[in-house]
Structures are given as structure tokens and as C-alpha cells.
GROMACS .gro file of C-alpha atoms in nm:
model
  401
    1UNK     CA    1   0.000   0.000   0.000
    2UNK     CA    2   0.263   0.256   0.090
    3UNK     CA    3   0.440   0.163  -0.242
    4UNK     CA    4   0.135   0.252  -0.420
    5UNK     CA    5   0.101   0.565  -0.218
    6UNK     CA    6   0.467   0.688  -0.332
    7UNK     CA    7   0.385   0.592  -0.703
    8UNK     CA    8   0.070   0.772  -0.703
    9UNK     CA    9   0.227   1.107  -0.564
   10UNK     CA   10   0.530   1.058  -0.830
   11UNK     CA   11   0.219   1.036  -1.123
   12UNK     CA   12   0.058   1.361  -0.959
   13UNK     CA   13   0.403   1.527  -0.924
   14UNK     CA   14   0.498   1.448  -1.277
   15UNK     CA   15   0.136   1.556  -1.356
   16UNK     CA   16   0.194   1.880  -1.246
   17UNK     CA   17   0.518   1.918  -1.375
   18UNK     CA   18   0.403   1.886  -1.733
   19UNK     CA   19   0.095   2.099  -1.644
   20UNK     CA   20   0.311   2.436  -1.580
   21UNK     CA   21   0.548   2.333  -1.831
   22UNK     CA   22   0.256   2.374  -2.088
   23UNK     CA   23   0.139   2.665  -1.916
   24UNK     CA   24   0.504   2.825  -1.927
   25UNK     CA   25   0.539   2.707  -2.310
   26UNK     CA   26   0.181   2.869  -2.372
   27UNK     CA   27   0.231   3.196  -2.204
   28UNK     CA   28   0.572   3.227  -2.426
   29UNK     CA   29   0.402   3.152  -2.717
   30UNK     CA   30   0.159   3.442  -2.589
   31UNK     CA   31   0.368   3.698  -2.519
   32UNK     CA   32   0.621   3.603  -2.874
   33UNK     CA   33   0.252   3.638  -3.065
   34UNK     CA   34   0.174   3.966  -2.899
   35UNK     CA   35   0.535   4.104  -2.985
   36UNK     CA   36   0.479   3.947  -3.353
   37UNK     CA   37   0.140   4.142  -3.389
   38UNK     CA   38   0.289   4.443  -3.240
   39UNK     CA   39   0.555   4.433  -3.507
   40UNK     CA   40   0.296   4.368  -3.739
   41UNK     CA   41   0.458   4.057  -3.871
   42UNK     CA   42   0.137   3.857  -3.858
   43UNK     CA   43  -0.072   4.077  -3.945
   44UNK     CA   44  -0.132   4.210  -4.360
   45UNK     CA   45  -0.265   4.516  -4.372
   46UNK     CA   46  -0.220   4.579  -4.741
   47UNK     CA   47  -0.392   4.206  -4.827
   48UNK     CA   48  -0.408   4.307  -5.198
   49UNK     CA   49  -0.114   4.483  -5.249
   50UNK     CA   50   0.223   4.257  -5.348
   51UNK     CA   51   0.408   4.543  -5.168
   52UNK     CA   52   0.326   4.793  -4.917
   53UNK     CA   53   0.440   5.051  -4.660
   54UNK     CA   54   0.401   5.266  -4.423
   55UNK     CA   55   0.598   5.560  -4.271
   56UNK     CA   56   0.617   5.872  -4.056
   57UNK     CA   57   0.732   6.177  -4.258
   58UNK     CA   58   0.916   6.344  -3.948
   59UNK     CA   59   1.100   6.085  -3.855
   60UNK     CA   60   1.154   5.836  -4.141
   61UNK     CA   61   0.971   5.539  -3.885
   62UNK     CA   62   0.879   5.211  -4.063
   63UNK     CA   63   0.561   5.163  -3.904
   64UNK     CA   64   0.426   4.858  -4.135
   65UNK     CA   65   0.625   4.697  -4.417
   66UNK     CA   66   0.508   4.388  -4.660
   67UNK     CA   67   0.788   4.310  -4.943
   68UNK     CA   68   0.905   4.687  -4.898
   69UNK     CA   69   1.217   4.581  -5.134
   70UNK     CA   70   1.092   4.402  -5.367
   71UNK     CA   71   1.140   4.581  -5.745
   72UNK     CA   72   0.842   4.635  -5.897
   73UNK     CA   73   0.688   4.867  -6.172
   74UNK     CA   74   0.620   5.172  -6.020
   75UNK     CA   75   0.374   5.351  -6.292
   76UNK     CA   76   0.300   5.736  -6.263
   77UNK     CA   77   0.432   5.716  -5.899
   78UNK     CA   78   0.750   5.789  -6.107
   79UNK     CA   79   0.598   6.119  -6.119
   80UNK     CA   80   0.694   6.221  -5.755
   81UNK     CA   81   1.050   6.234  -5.804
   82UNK     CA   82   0.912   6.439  -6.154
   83UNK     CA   83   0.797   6.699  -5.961
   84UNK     CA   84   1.060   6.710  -5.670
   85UNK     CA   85   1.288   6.849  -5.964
   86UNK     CA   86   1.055   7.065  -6.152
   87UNK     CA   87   0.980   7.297  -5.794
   88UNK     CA   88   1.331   7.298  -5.714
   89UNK     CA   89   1.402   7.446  -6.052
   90UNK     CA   90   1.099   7.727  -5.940
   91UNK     CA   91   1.231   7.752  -5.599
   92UNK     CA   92   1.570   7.846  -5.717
   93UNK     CA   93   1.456   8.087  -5.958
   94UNK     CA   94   1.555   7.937  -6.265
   95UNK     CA   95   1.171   7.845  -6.356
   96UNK     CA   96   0.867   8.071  -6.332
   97UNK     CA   97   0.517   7.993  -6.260
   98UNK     CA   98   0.385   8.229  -6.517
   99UNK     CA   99   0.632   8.125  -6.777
  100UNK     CA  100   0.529   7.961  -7.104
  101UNK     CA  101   0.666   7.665  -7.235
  102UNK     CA  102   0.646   7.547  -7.608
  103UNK     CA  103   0.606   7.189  -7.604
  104UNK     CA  104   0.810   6.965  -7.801
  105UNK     CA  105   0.698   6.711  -8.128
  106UNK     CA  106   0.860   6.468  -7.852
  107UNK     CA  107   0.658   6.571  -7.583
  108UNK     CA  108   0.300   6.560  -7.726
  109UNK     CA  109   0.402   6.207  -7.879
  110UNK     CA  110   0.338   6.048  -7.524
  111UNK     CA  111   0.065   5.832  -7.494
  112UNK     CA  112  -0.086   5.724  -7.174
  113UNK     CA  113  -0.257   5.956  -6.886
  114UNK     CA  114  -0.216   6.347  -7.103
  115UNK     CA  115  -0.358   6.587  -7.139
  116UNK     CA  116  -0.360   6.609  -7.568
  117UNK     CA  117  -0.108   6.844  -7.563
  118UNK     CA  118  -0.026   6.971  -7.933
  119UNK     CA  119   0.339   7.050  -8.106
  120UNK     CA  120   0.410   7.398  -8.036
  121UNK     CA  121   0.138   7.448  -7.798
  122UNK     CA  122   0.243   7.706  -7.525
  123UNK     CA  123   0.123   7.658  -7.190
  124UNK     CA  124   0.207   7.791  -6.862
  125UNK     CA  125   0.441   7.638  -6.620
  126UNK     CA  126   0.172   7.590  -6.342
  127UNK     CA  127  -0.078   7.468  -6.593
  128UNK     CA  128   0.162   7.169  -6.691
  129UNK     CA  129   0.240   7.114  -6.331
  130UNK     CA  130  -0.122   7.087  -6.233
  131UNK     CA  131  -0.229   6.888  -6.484
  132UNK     CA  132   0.105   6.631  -6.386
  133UNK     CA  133  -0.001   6.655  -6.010
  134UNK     CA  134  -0.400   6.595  -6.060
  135UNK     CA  135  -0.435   6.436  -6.346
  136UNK     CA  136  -0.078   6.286  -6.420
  137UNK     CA  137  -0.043   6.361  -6.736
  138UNK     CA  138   0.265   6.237  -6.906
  139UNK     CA  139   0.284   6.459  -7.173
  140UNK     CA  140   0.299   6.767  -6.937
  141UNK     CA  141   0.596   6.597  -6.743
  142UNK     CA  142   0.796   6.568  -7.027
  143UNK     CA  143   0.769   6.881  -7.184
  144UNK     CA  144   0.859   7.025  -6.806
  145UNK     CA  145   1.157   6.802  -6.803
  146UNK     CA  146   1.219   6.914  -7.145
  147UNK     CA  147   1.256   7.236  -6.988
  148UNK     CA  148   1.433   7.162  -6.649
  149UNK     CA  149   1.705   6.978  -6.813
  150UNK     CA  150   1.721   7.019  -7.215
  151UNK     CA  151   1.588   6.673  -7.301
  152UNK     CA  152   1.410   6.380  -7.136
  153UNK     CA  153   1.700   6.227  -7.122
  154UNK     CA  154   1.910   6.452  -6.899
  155UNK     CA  155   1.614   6.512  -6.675
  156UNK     CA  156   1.572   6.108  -6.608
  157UNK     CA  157   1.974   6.146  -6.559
  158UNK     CA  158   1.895   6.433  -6.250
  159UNK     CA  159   1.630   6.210  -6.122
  160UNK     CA  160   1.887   5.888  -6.117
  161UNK     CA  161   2.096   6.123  -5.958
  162UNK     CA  162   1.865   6.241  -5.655
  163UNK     CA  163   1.779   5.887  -5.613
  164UNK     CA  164   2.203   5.788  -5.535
  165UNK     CA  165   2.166   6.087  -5.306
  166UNK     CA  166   1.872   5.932  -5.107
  167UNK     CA  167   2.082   5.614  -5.107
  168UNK     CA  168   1.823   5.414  -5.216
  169UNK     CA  169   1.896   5.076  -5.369
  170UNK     CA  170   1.566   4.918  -5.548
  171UNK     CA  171   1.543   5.204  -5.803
  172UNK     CA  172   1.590   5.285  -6.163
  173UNK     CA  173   1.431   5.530  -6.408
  174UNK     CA  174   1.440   5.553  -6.780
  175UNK     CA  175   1.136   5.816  -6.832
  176UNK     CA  176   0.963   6.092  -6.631
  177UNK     CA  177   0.625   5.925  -6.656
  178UNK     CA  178   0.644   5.592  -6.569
  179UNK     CA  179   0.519   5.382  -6.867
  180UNK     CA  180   0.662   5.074  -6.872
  181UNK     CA  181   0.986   4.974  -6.933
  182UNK     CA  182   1.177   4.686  -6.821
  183UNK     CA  183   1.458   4.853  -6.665
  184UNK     CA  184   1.223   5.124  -6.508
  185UNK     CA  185   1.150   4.978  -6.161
  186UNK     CA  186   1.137   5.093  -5.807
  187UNK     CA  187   1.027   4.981  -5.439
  188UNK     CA  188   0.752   5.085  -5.183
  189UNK     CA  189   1.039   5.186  -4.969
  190UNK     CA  190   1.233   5.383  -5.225
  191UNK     CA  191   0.899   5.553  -5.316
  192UNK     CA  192   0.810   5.644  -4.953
  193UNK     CA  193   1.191   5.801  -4.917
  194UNK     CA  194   1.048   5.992  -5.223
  195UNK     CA  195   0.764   6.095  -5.144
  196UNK     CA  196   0.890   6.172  -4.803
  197UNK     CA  197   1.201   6.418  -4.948
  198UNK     CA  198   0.944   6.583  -5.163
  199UNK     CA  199   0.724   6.678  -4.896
  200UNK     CA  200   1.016   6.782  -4.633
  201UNK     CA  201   1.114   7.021  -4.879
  202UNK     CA  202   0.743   7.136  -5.064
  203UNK     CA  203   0.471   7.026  -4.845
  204UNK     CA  204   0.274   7.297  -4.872
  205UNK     CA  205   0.283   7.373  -5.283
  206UNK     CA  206   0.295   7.002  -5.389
  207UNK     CA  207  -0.047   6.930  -5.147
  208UNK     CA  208  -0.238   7.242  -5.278
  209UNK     CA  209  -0.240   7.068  -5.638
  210UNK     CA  210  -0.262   6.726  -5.538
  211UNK     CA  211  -0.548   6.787  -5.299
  212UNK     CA  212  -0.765   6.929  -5.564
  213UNK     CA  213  -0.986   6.637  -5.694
  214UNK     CA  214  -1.088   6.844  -6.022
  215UNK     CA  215  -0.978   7.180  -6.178
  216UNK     CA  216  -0.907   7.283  -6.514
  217UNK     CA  217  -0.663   7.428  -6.772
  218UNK     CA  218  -0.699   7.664  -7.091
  219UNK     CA  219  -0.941   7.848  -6.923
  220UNK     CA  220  -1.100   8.105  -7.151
  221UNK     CA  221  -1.047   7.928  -7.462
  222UNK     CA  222  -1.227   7.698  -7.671
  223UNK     CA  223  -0.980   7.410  -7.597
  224UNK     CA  224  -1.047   7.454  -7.163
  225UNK     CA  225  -0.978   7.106  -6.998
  226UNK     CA  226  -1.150   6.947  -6.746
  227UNK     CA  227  -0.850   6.773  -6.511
  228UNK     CA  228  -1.009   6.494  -6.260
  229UNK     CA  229  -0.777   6.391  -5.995
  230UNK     CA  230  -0.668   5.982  -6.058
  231UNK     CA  231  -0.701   5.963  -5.652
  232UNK     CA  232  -1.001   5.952  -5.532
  233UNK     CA  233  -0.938   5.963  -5.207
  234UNK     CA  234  -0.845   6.302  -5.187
  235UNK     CA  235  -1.196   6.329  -5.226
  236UNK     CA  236  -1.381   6.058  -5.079
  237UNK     CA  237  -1.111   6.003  -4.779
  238UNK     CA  238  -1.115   6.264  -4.514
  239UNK     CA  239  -0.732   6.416  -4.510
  240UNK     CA  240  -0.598   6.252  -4.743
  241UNK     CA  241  -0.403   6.534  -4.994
  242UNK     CA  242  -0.208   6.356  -5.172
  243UNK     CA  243   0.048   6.228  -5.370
  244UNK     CA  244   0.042   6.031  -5.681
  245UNK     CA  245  -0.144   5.713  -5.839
  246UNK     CA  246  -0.007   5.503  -6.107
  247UNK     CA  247  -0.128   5.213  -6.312
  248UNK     CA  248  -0.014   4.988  -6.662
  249UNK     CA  249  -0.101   4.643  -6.734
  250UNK     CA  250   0.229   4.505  -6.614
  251UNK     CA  251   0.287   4.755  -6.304
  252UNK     CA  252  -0.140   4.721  -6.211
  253UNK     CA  253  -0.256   4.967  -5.933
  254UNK     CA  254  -0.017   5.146  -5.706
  255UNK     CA  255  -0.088   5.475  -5.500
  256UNK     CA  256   0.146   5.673  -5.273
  257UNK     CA  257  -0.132   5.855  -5.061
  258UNK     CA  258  -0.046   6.104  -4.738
  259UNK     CA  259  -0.211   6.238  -4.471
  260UNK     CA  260  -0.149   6.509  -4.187
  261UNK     CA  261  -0.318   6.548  -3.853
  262UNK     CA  262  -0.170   6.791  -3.627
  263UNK     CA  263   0.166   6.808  -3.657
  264UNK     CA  264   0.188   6.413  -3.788
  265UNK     CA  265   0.164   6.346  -4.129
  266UNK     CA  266   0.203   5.984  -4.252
  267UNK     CA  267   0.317   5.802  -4.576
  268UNK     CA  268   0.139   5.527  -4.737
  269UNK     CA  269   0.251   5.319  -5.040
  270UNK     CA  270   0.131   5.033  -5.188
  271UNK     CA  271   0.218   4.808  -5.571
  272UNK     CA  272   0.069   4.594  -5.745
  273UNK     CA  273  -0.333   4.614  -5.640
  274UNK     CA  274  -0.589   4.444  -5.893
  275UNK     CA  275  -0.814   4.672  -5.915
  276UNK     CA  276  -0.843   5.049  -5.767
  277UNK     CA  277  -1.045   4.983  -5.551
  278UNK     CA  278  -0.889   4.709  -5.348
  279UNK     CA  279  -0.569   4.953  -5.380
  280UNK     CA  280  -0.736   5.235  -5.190
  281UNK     CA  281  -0.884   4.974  -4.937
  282UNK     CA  282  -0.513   4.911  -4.835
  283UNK     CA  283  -0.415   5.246  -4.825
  284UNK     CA  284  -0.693   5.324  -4.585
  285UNK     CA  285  -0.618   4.988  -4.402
  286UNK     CA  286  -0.249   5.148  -4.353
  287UNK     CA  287  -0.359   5.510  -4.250
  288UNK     CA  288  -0.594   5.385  -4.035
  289UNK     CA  289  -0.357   5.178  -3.898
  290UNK     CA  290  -0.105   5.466  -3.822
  291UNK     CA  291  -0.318   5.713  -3.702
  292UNK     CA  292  -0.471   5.459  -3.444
  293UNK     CA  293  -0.152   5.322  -3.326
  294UNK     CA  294   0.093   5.572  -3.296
  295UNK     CA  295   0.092   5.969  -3.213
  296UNK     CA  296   0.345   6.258  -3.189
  297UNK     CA  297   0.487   6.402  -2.881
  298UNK     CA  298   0.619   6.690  -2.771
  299UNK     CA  299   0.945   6.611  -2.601
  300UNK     CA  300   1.054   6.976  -2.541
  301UNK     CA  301   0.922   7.304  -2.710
  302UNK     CA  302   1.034   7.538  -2.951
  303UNK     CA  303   1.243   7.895  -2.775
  304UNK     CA  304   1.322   7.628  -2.410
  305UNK     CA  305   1.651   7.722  -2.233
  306UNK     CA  306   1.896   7.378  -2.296
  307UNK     CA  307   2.221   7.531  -2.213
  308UNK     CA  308   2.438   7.861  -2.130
  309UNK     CA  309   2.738   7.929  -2.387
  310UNK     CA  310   3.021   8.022  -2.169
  311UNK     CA  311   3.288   8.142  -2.392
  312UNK     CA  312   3.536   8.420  -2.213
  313UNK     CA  313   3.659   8.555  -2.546
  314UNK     CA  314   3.274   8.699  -2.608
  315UNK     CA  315   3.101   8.981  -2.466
  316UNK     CA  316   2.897   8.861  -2.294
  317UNK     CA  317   3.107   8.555  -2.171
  318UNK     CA  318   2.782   8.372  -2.098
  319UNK     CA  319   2.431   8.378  -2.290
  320UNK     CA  320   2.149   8.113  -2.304
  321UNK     CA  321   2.070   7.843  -2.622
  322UNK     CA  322   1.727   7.743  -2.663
  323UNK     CA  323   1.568   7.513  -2.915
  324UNK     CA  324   1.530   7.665  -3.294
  325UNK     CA  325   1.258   7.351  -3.319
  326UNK     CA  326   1.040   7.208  -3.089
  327UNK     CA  327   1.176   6.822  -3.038
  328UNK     CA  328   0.879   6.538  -3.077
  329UNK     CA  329   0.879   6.197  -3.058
  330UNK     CA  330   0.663   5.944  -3.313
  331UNK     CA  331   0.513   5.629  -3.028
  332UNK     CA  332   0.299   5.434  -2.952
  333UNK     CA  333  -0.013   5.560  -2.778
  334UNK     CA  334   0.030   5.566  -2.437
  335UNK     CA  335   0.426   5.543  -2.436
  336UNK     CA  336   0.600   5.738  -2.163
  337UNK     CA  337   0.909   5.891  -2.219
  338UNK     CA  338   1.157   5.979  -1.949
  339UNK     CA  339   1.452   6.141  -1.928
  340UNK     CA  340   1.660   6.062  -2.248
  341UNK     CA  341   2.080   6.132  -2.297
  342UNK     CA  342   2.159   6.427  -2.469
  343UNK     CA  343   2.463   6.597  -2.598
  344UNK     CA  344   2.523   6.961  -2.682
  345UNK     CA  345   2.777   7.050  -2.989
  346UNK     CA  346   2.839   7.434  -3.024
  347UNK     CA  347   2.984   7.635  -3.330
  348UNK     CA  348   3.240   7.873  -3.185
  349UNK     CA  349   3.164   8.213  -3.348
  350UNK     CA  350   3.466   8.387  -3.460
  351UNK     CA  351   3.350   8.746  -3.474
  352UNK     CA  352   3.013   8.722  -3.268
  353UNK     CA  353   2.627   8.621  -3.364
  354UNK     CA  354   2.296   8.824  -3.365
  355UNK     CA  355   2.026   8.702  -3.143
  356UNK     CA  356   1.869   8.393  -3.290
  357UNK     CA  357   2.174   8.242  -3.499
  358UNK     CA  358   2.238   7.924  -3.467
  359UNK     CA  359   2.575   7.848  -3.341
  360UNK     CA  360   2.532   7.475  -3.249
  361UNK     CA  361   2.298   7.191  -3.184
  362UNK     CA  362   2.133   6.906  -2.914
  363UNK     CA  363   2.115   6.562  -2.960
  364UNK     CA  364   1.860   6.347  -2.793
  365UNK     CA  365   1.907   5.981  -2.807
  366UNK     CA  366   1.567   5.775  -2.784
  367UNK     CA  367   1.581   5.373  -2.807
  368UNK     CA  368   1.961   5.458  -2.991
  369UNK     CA  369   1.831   5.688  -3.258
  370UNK     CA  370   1.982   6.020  -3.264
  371UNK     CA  371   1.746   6.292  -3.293
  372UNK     CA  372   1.902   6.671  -3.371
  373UNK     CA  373   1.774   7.000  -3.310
  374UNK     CA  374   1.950   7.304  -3.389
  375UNK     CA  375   2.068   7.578  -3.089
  376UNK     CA  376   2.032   7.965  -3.118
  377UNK     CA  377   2.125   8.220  -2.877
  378UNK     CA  378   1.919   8.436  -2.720
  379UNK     CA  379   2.097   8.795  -2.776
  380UNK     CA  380   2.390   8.915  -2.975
  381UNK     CA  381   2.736   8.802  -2.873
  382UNK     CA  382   3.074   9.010  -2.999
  383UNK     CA  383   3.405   8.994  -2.969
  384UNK     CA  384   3.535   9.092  -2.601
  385UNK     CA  385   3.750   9.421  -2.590
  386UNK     CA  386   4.114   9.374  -2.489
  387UNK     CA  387   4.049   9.589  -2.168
  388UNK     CA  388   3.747   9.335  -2.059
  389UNK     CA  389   3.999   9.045  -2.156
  390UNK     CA  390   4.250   9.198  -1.942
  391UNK     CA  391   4.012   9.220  -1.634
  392UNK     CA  392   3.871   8.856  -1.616
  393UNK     CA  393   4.229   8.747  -1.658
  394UNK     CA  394   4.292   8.932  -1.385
  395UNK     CA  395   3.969   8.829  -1.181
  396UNK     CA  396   4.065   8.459  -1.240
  397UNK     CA  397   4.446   8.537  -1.091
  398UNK     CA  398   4.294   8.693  -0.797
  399UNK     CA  399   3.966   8.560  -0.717
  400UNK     CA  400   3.981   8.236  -0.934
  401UNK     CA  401   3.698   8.288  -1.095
   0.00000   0.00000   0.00000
């Protein structure tokens, strides 16, 4: 009997033994799914796409990714790095809005998305870009290239060349419009770097003509034009402004859409969709996604007191830096952030600065990443006189200060 006893409390032990070892093995498997889902490795938001992304404009943040690398056609999306060039031209004053352009045999060749342009037609700078930016027409983006660069070919050489700069890998262009050639390819990464350089630098003019859903060109003439936007969700999607559709046979649908809320604004991109329709259902899957999830915030504010530049060859030998930025933070909802590392660089002015120059910067390191904002003083600084030298040299033999 007592033998029995002992075996029967072995079983039970052994029993229970296995029991939490399941229960261990289960909770693991638990807390490895919720980290999977968190990463969003289990989860497709872009079910339709082939490829997809999403990103944070401020920071650069992968926030979803689904074959981001993969090389694909990337259609009139092309057209983003199009008209990155074609307002840097305006902003630097080589290219007018008002000026007119006479387009080129060449240019009113192209076939595709256009606008019918005709050999020798003249046409305003903004016209062509607005009818590239609503209606993506590729005749308008040649004839602007045309214009940036001398030929279509030297302005696909520029755009080649901004892409190196952006050290992106997965792209190549051989035309300013995106039909299809084979060794015209790109990535929902590279796009999103794209997309997200054009609107650091032109936010605010690229978004007033891609938000429009319709306007029109050759106004007051028998030939006036009726452009309709080729995203619809700038019209049927609360936000969304933006940025540019694209679609042939072999690249199918693909849309780089944006969207700003406060001071977050998030990048969507997606390849190779069926239809339209289920193309737009993933980019609203992803900005749905983003906005829901994650959320900016303010880490310190713009004009805040970081430091006091101490430099005895100055008058005066001490002035405060505050922030020329305010410094945010993309997380999760409901993330905490504490006290983070920081370092302070400073420029040492040689003859002085004016109240608000910069003369050096703050970096805050969050989970590694480095995260700079730029330093300014708070009232003008000169060069110390040689009598005022002479004093606090002597101060600092007498006093030791």
C-alpha cells in the first residue's frame, strides 16, 4: 500500500510538472505572438497589395512593411521624383510659374494619362504642373523636363541622380512618366523616401495641387480642360491630400497617398493592387492603422533654455541656447518617455552672432536613434575688448573665478 502511495504522488508530481510546463510554453508563445502582432509581422494590412508601406514623414519610422524591397513597376508614382525636380528648378529661380513653355513634337508624342497636348502648344508652367499633379499627365511631365534639363534624357539622368543621393537601392528610371519599361522599376520603400524628401522640402505647394480632386486648364479658350484627380481619395477620404497614383497592365494599381493630422503626417505606399479599388482599401487599411496606433509628442518646445554658452573671449562671456525647433517623438499611444541622454555641440563664433543664430545643436538619443535640433542664442554676442579680456584674466588670478 505505501508503495502505491509513493507511485501515485510521483504520477501527480509528474502531472503537475508537465501541467506548468505547458502553461510556461503557452504563455511564451503568448507573449512572442503579442510582440509578432505588435511588429505587425502577422498581421497584412495591405492584403491586396504585393508590396506595401508605411511611414512617418518626421521621422523616417517604418511603421508597417510587406515586401518593402521588392522591385516592382512603379507607374505614374514615377511622377513624384518628376515633380521634386521641376519645384526645385521654381524655388531656385531658374523656372517661373507664369512662364510659357512650347512643347516639343517629342513631348506631345506620349501616350498614356495626357492631357492632348499639341506640337508647339504654349502653356504655362503651373498649368503643366497641375495637370502632372492631378491628373498625371505624361505629356505635361515631359515637356517640363524638357525644360528643367534640355531633353528627357538629362532630366531622367537628375532624377537617377537624386535617387544615389537618397541612397536608395531598389530604383531605376528611364522616363519621367512611368510607362513601362523593363529597366524602369522601383520599391515601396524607395517611393516612400520619395515621397517623403518631396514633402520635407514642398509640403505645402505640392499638397495644394494634389489635394484638388478636379480643376481645369486653358481656361478662356475653346480648348479649356477638365482635369479629374486619378485619386479619389483626396476626395472621398477625409485628409488625405495627396500624392500620386499610377497604373499599366504590367505595373497594375499602385498609390502613394499622405495624410497630416496635427503636426503628424504619414506616408502610405502600396504596388501591385488588382483593381483600384482594393488599392485604396489598403491604403486606408495602412492610415488607419497609423493614425490609431501611434501619435506625436512633444518632447521639449520650440524657444526652451537647454544650455548657457560660456565662452570668455565673447562679450557677454555667458548667454542662453534654446531650441530653434520644438523636439517630438513618433510612439505608440500611451508610451511614456523619461529622461533621455543628450549631448550639446556648439559652433564657436569667430567674430560674434545676432540674437537667434544658430551656433550649435542638441542631440537626444531615444531607443539609440539620434534625434538633432538646432541651438540659437538668445541675444547678440561680440568679440570681447582687450580691456574686458584683461580684467577677467585678472579676476581669475585673484579671485579664481
Amino acid at each position: 500500500m505505501k508503495r502505491i502511495k509513493i507511485k501515485k504522488l510521483f504520477v501527480y508530481f509528474l502531472f503537475l510538472m508537465v501541467v506548468n510546463l505547458l502553461g510556461v510554453v503557452s504563455l511564451n508563445a503568448l507573449a512572442e505572438e503579442e510582440q509578432n502582432n505588435e511588429n505587425n509581422t502577422t498581421v497584412d494590412l495591405a492584403p491586396n497589395s504585393k508590396s506595401a508601406i508605411l511611414i512617418d514623414l518626421n521621422t523616417g519610422k517604418v511603421l508597417y512593411e510587406k515586401n518593402s524591397h521588392e522591385q516592382l513597376y512603379p507607374a505614374s508614382m514615377t511622377k513624384i521624383m518628376s515633380m521634386h525636380l521641376i519645384l526645385e528648378e521654381i524655388e531656385k529661380g531658374n523656372m517661373t510659374w507664369d512662364e510659357v513653355i512650347t512643347v516639343s513634337d517629342h513631348a506631345a508624342s506620349l501616350g498614356g494619362s495626357q492631357i492632348w497636348l499639341e506640337p508647339n502648344e504654349k502653356m504655362t508652367v503651373e498649368d503643366l504642373f497641375k495637370s502632372v499633379a492631378i491628373a498625371s499627365a505624361n505629356d505635361s511631365v515631359v515637356a517640363l523636363g524638357e525644360r528643367v534639363a534640355g531633353s528627357e534624357e538629362m532630366f531622367v539622368k537628375m532624377m537617377n541622380e537624386r535617387v544615389k543621393e537618397l541612397g536608395l537601392k531598389d530604383t531605376n528610371f528611364m522616363n519621367p512618366h512611368g510607362l513601362t519599361d523593363e529597366d524602369h522599376y522601383s520599391s515601396a520603400y524607395d517611393m516612400s523616401m520619395m515621397a517623403r524628401d518631396l514633402l520635407k522640402d514642398h509640403e505645402e505647394t505640392v499638397t495644394q495641387y494634389t489635394s484638388l480632386y478636379e480643376d481645369y486648364i486653358r481656361e478662356d479658350t475653346d480648348d479649356k480642360f477638365w482635369l479629374v484627380n486619378t485619386n479619389k481619395l483626396v476626395k472621398y477620404y477625409e485628409g488625405i491630400d495627396g500624392l500620386k497614383t499610377g497604373f499599366t497592365p504590367e505595373a497594375l494599381y499602385c498609390l502613394t497617398a499622405t495624410k497630416r493630422v496635427g503636426n503628424m503626417r504619414l506616408i502610405a505606399v502600396v504596388m501591385g493592387a488588382e483593381t483600384s479599388q482594393k488599392r485604396n482599401a489598403d491604403i486606408v487599411n495602412l492610415i488607419k492603422y497609423g493614425f490609431s496606433q501611434y501619435e506625436v509628442v512633444d518632447y521639449v518646445d520650440k524657444g526652451v533654455v537647454m544650455d548657457q554658452y560660456e565662452n570668455m573671449m565673447m562679450k557677454p562671456n555667458n548667454v542662453d541656447v534654446v531650441t530653434k525647433e520644438p523636439i517630438s517623438f513618433l510612439v505608440k499611444k500611451g508610451t511614456e518617455i523619461k529622461d533621455l541622454e543628450q549631448d550639446i555641440e556648439y559652433t564657436i563664433p569667430k567674430n560674434g552672432a545676432k540674437a537667434g543664430d544658430t551656433i550649435g545643436k542638441i542631440t537626444i538619443y531615444k531607443d539609440g536613434d539620434p534625434y538633432e535640433v538646432e541651438l540659437t542664442v538668445t541675444e547678440d554676442i561680440e568679440k570681447a575688448g582687450i580691456f574686458q579680456l584683461f580684467g577677467r584674466m585678472f579676476k581669475n588670478v585673484i579671485y579664481g573665478e
